[in-house]
Coordinates of C-alpha atoms in Angstrom, one line a residue:
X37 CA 308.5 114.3 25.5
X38 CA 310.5 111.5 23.8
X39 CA 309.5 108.2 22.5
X40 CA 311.8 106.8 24.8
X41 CA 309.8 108.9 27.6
X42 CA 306.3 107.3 26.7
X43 CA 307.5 103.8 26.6
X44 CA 308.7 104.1 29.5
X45 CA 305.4 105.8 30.8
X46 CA 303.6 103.0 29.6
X47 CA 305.6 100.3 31.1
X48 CA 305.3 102.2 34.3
X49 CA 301.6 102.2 33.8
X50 CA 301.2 98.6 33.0
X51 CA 303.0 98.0 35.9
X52 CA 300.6 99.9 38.5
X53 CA 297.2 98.8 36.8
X54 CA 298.5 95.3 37.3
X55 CA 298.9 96.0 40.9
X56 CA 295.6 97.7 41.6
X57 CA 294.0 95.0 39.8
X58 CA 295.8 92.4 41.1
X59 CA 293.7 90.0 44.3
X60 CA 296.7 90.0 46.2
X61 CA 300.1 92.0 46.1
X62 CA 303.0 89.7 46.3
X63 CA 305.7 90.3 48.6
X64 CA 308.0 91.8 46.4
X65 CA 305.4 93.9 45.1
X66 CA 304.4 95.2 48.8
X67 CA 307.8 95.8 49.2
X68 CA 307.9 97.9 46.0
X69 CA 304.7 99.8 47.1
X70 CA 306.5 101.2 50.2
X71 CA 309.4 102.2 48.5
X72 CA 307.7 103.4 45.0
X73 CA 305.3 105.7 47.3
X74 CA 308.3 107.2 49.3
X75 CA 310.2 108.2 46.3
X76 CA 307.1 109.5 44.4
X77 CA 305.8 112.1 46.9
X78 CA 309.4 113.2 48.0
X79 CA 310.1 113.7 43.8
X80 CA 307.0 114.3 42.2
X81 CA 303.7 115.2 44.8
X82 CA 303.4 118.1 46.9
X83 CA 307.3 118.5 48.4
X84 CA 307.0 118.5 51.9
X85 CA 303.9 116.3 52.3
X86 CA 305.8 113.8 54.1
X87 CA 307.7 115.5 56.2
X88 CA 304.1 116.7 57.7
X89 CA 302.9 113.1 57.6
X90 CA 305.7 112.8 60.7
X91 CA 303.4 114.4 63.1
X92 CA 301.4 111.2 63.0
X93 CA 304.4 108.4 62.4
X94 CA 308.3 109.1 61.8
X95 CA 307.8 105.8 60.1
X96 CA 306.6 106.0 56.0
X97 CA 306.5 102.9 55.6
X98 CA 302.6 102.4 56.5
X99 CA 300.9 102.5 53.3
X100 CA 297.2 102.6 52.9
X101 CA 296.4 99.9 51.0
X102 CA 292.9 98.9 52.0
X103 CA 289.7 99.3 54.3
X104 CA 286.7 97.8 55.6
X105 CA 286.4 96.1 59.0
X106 CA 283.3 94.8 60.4
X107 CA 282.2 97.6 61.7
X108 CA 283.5 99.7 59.0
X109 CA 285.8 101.9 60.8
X110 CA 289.6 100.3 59.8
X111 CA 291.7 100.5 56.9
X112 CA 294.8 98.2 56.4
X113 CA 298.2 99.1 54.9
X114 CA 300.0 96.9 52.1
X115 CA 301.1 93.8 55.2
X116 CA 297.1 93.5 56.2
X117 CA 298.2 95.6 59.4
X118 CA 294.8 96.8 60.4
X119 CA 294.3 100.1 62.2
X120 CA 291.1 101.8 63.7
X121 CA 290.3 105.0 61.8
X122 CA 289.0 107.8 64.3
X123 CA 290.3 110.2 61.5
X124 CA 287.6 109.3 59.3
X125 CA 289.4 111.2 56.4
X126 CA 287.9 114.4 57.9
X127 CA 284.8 113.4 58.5
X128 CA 283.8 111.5 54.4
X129 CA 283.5 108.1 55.9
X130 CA 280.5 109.3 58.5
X131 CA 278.8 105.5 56.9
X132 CA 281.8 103.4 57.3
X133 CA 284.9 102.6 55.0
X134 CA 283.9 100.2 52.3
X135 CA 280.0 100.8 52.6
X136 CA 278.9 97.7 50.6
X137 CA 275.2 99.0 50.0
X138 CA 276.5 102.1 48.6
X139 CA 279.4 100.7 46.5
X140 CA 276.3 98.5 44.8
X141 CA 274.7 101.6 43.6
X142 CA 277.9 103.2 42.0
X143 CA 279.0 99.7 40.7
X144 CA 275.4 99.6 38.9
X145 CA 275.7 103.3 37.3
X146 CA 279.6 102.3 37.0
X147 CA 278.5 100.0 33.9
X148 CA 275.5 102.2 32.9
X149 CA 277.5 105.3 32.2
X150 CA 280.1 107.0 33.9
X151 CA 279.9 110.4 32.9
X152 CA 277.1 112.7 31.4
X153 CA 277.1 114.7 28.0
X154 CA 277.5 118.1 29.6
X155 CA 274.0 119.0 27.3
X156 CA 272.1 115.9 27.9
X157 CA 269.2 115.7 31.0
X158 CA 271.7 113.8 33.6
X159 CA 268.4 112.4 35.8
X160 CA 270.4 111.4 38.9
X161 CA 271.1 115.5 39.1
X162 CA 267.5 116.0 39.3
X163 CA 266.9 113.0 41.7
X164 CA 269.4 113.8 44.1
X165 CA 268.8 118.2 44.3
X166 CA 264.9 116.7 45.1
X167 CA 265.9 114.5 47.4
X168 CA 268.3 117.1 48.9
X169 CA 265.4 119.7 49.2
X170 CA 263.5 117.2 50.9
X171 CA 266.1 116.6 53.8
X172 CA 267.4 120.2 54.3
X173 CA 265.7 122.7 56.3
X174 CA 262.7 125.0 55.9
X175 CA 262.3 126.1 52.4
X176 CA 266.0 125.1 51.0
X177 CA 265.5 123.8 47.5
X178 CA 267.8 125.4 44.7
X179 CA 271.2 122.9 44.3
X180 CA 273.9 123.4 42.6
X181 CA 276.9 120.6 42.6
X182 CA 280.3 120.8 42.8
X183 CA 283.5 118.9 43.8
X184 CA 285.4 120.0 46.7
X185 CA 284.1 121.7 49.7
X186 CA 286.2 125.3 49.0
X187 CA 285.0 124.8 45.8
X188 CA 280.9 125.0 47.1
X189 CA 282.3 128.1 49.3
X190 CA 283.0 130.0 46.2
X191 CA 279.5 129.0 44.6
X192 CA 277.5 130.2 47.7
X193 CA 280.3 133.8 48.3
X194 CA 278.8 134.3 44.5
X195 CA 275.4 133.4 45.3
X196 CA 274.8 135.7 47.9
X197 CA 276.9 138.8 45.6
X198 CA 274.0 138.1 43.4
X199 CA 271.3 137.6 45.3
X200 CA 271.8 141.1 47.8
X201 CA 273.7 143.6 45.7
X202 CA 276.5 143.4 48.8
X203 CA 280.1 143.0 48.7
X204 CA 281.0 142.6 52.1
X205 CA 281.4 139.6 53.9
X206 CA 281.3 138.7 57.6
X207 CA 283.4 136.0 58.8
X208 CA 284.9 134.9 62.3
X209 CA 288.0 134.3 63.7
X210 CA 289.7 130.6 63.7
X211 CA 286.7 129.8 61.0
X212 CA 287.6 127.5 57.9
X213 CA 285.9 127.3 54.4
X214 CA 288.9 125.7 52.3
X215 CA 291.9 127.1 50.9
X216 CA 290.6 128.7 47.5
X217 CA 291.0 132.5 47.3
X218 CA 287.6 133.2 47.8
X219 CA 287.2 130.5 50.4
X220 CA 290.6 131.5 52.5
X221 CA 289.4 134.9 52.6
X222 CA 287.3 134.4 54.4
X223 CA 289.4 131.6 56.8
X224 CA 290.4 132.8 60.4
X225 CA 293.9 131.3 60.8
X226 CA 296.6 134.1 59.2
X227 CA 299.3 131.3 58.6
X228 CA 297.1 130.1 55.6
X229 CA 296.6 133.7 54.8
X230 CA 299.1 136.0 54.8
X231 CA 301.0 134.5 51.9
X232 CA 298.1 135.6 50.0
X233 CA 297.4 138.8 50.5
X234 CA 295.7 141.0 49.2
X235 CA 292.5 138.7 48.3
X236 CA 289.3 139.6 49.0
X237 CA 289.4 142.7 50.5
X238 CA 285.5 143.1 51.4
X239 CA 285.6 140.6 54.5
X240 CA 285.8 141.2 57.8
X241 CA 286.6 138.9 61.2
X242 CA 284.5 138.9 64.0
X243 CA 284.9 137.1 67.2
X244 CA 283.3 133.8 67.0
X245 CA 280.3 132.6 69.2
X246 CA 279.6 136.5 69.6
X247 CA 276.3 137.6 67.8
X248 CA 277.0 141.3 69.2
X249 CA 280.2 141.3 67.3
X250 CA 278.3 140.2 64.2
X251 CA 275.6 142.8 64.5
X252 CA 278.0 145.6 65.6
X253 CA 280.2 144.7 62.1
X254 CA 277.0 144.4 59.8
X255 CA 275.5 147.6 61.1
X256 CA 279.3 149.8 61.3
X257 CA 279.4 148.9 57.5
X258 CA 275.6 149.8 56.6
X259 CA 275.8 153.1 58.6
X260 CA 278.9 154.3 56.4
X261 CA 277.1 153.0 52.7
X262 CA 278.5 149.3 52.4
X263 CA 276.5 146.3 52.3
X264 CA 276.6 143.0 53.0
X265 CA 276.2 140.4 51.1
X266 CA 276.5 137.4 53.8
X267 CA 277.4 136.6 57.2
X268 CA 279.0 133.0 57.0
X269 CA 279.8 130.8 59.7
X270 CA 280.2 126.9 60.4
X271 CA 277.4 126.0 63.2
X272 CA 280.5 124.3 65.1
X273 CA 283.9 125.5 63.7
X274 CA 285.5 122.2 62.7
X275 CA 289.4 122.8 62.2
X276 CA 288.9 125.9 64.3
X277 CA 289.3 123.0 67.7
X278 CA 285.5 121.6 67.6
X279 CA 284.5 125.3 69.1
X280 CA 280.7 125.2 69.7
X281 CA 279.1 128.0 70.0
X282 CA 276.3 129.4 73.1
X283 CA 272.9 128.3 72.5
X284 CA 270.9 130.6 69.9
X285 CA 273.5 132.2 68.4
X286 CA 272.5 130.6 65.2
X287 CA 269.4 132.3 65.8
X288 CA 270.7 135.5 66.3
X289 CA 272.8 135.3 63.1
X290 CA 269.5 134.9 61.6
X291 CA 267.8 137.8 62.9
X292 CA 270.9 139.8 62.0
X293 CA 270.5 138.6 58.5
X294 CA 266.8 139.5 58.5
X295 CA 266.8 142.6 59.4
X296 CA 270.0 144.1 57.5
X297 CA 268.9 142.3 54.2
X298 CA 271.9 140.2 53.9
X299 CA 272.4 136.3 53.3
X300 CA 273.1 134.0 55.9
X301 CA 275.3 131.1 54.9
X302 CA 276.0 128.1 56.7
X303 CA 278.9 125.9 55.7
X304 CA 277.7 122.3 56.9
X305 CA 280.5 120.8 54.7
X306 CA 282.0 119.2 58.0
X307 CA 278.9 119.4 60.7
X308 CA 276.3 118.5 58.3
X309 CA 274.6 115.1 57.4
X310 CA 274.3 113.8 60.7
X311 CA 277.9 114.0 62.3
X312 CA 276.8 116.1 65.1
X313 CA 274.1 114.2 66.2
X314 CA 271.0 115.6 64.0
X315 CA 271.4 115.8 60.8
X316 CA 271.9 119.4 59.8
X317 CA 273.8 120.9 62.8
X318 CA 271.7 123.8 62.1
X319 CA 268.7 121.8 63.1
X320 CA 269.7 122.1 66.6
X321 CA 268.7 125.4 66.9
X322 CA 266.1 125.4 64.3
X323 CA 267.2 127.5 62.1
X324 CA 267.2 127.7 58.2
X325 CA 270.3 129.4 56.4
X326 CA 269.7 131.4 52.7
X327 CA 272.7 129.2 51.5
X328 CA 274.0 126.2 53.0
X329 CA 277.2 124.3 51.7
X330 CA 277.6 120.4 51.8
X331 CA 280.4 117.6 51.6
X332 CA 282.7 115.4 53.2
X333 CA 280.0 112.4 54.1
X334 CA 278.0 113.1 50.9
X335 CA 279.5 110.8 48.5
X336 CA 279.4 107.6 51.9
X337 CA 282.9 107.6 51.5
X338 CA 283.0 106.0 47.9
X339 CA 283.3 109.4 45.2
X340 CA 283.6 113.1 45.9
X341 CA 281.0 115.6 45.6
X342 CA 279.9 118.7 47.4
X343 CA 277.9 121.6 46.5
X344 CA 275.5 124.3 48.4
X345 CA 271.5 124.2 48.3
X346 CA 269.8 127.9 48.3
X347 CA 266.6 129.2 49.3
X348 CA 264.3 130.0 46.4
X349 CA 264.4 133.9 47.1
X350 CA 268.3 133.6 46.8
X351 CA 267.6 133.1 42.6
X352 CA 264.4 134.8 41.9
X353 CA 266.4 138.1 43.8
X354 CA 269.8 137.1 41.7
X355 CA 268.3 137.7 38.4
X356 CA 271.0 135.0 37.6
X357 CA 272.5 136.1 34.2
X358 CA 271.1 139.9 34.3
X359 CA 271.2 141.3 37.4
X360 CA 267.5 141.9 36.8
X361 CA 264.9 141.1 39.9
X362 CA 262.4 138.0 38.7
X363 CA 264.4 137.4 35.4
X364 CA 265.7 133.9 36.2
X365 CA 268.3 131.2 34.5
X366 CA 269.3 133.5 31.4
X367 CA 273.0 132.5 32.0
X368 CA 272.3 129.3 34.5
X369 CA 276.5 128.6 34.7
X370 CA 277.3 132.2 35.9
X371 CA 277.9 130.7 39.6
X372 CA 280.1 128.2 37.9
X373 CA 280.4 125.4 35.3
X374 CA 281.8 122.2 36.9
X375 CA 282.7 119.9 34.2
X376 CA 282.6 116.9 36.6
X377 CA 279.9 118.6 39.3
X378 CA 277.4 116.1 40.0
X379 CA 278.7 113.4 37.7
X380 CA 276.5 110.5 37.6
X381 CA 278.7 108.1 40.0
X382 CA 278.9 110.8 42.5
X383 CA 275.2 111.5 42.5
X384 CA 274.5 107.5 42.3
X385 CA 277.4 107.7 45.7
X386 CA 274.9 110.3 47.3
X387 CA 271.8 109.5 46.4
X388 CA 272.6 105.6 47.9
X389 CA 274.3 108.0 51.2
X390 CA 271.0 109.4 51.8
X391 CA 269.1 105.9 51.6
X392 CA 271.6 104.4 53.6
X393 CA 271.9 107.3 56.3
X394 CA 267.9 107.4 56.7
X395 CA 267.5 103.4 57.1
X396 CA 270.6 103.2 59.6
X397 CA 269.1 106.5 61.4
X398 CA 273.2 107.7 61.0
X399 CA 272.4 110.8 63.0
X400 CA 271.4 109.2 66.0
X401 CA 273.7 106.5 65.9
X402 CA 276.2 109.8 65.8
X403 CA 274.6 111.6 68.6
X404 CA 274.6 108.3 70.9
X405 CA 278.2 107.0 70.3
X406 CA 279.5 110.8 70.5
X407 CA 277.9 110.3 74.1
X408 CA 279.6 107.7 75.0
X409 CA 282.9 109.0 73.9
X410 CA 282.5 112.1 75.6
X411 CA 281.5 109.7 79.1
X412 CA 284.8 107.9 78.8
X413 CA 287.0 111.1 77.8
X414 CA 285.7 112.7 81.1
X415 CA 287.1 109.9 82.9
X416 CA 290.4 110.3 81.2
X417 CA 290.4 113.9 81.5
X418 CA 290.2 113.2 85.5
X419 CA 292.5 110.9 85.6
X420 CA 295.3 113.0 83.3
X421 CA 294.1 116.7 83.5
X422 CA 297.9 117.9 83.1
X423 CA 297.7 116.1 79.7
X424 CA 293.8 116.4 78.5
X425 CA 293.5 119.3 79.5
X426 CA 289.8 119.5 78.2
X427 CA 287.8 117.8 75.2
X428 CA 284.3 118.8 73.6
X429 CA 282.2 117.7 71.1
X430 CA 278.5 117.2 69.5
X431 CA 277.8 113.9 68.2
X432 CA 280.6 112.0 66.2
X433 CA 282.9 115.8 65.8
X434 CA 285.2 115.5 69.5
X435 CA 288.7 116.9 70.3
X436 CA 290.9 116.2 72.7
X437 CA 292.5 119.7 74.1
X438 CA 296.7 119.6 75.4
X439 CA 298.7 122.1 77.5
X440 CA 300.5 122.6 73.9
X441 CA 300.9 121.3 70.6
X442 CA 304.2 119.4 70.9
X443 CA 302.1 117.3 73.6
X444 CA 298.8 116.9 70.8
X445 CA 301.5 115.4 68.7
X446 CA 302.9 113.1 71.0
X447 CA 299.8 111.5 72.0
X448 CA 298.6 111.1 68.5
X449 CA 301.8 109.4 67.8
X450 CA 301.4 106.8 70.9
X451 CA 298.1 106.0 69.4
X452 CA 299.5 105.3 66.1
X453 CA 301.6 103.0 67.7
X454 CA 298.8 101.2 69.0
X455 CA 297.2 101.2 66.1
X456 CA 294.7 103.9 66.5
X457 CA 294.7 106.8 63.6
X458 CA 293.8 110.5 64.8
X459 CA 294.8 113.7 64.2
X460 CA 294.9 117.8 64.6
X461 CA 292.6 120.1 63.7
X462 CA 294.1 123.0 60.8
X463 CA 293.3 125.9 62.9
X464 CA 294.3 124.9 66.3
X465 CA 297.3 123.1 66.6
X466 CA 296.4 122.3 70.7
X467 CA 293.8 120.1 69.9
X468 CA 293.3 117.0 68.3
X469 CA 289.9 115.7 66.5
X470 CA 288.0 112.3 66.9
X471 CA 285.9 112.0 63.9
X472 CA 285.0 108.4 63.4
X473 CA 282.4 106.6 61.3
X474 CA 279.1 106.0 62.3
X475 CA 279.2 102.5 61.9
X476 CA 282.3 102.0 64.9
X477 CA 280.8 99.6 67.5
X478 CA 280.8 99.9 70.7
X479 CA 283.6 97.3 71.4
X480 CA 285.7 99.4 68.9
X481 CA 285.1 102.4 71.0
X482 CA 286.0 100.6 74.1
X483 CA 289.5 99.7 72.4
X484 CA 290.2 102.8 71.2
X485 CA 289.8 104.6 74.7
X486 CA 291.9 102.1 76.5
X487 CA 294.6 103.1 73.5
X488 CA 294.2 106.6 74.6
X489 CA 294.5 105.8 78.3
X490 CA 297.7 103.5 78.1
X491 CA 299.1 107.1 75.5
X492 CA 297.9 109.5 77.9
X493 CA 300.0 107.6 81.2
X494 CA 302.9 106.9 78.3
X495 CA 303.2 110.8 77.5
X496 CA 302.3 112.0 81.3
X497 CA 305.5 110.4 82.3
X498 CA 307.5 111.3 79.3
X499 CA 306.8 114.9 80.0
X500 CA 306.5 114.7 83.6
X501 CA 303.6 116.1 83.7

């Protein structure tokens, strides 16, 4: 690194900082934006990034550069060009973009402090993991907080290790925890596998939905000496194609997991805090996990943070530290030791999610808007069943379903044109997710189907279909 090197780093710096902070970009500097952002992910971000950007746009040149909206559901790129988000960046902005209430809080801990001591009491830890106990099913109490959602899968894969004694995992086909290499072992799509092999060797795939093939794995492993440490599943498989599976199979899962001594982990990072309607997905079927991992909507949208929240008997069994039954907390960081795990602004972000999600009852107005969506997809599916060839959902987690993917693509793109932002699901390339905020009005809604009805008729006659 030469002098020469970090002035001109610096000036580059000075230069950006001056944008973000500026109240409004000139047009010279929009112009730059564009080009800068082009030239920096093709020569310096993830190579490639782009080129998968096209399956939404061939055109780069739309640059987030904003969000907000009334209603909370647009974001704008560098020209004020406002488009309706039923992306919802995966599912984080379940309380809107630009959630003013929430912002407040994190502006207020902002200029308290921004990050803890690392040995210090952090009280917004404590406050949030009681607040989290106090929202999640039966006896869930223990948290522990992390950053990313694969990052929460490793915590509760290590949880359950310690808690049973097992090595085994049981996973299902088409599932998704993240991309880690404990998290992707246990994923059901081999594309994001195979490259990666061998991982964890102690999992095996079951079909999905089928609580026979769970208890026919768990018991086949027992009878020849191996145990299992957890059964994990999503309660609706999220990138899997919004696959939801037949009434009480959760509950089966849970009797499996009783009776063969093994965790039960659900990963809620995408269902859970009210996107499909209640607020847990597993509260649909009443049923408590051991281990249950959070994220996407948990920071409203403003600052990352995820982690899982365990029943007590997951610890006292653990012996965390020693391996010893009842001797608790002797090495409390042997899941993991976050540096920036429940940092102050994200638990601020969380704590003010929950306030906000409990006054604006967030999971009902999920459940009631999914409705309506679903009411005005069946009359498209009707009216284009060669091109929607079938759609699902629970609450505010839909997708639209297409003869193949080339078609998926082609309608995402004509609602891109009109201004409308979805996209596919990892797992299943045929299918293509509606995941909006909370917040989207009605009238919103209303816009957004007639976008999809003028792209359905547009790719119908493309592709004579």
């Amino acid at each position: 690194m030469t002098e020469r090197n970090m002035q001109a780093a610096l000036e580059e710096a000075k230069r950006v900082v001056a944008m973000i902070e500026a109240d409004e970009l000139t047009e010279e500097q929009k112009a730059s934006v564009i080009k800068d952002s082009i030239a920096n992910f093709n020569e310096n971000y993830n190579p490639g990034w782009l080129e998968y950007r096209k399956s939404v746009s061939t055109d780069s040149a739309f640059v987030e550069w904003g969000d907000g909206g009334e209603d909370g559901s647009l974001f704008v790129d560098v020209y004020g060009t406002e488009f309706i988000d039923c992306l919802g960046g995966f599912g984080i902005f379940a309380c809107g973009h630009n959630n003013q209430e929430i912002k407040k809080t994190v502006k207020a801990q902002l200029d308290r402090y921004c990050l803890h001591s690392q040995e210090l009491v952090d009280p917004l830890r404590g406050y949030l993991c009681k607040l989290l106990a106090m929202i999640t099913p039966g006896d869930l109490q223990y948290s522990f907080l992390t950053n990313g959602g694969a990052e929460a899968m490793e915590m509760a894969m290590k949880l359950a290790r310690l808690a049973t004694g097992g090595r085994w995992y049981i996973s299902t086909v088409n599932a998704f925890h993240g991309k880690s290499m404990g998290a992707i072992s246990l994923g059901g799509k081999g594309s994001y596998r195979e490259d990666y092999i061998p991982m964890i060797q102690q999992v095996q795939h079951v079909e999905y939905g089928n609580a026979d093939a769970t208890r026919a794995a768990v018991a086949n492993l027992t009878a020849v000496g191996e145990k299992v440490a957890a059964i994990v599943v999503e309660p609706i498989q999220g990138e899997g194609g919004v696959n939801i599976p037949p009434d009480g199979y959760l509950k089966e899962l849970r009797a499996i997991a009783d009776e063969y001594g093994c965790c039960l982990i659900f990963d809620e990072i995408q269902t859970g805090l009210g996107r499909t309607g209640t607020m847990w997905r597993c509260d649909y079927e009443g049923v408590t996990p051991d281990i249950m991992t959070f994220g996407k909507a948990s920071s409203g949208g403003v600052v990352p943070i995820t982690g899982i929240i365990a029943r007590p008997w997951t610890y006292e069994k653990s012996g965390v530290g020693t391996g010893t039954e009842g001797k608790m907390f002797d090495n409390p960081w042997i899941l993991g030791s976050p540096t920036f795990g429940g940092n102050p602004l994200a638990c601020a972000a969380f704590i003010a999610t929950i306030k906000y999600m409990l006054e604006n009852d967030i999971p009902g107005q999920m459940k009631a808007k999914g409705d309506y969506y679903l009411e005005g997809l069946k009359k498209l599916h009707e009216k284009y069943p060669t091109v929607l060839t079938t759609y699902r959902g629970a609450g505010l987690l839909i997708c639209m379903e297409f003869p193949e993917a080339e078609i998926g693509h082609e309608v995402t793109k004509e609602l891109f044109a009109r201004k409308v932002m979805v996209a596919g699901t990892l797992v299943n390339a045929k299918t293509v997710r509606i995941e909006p905020p909370a917040t989207q009005s009605y009238e919103t809604i209303d816009k957004v189907l007639a976008a999809l009805d003028e792209s359905l008729a547009a790719v119908k006659a493309a592709y004579k279909l």
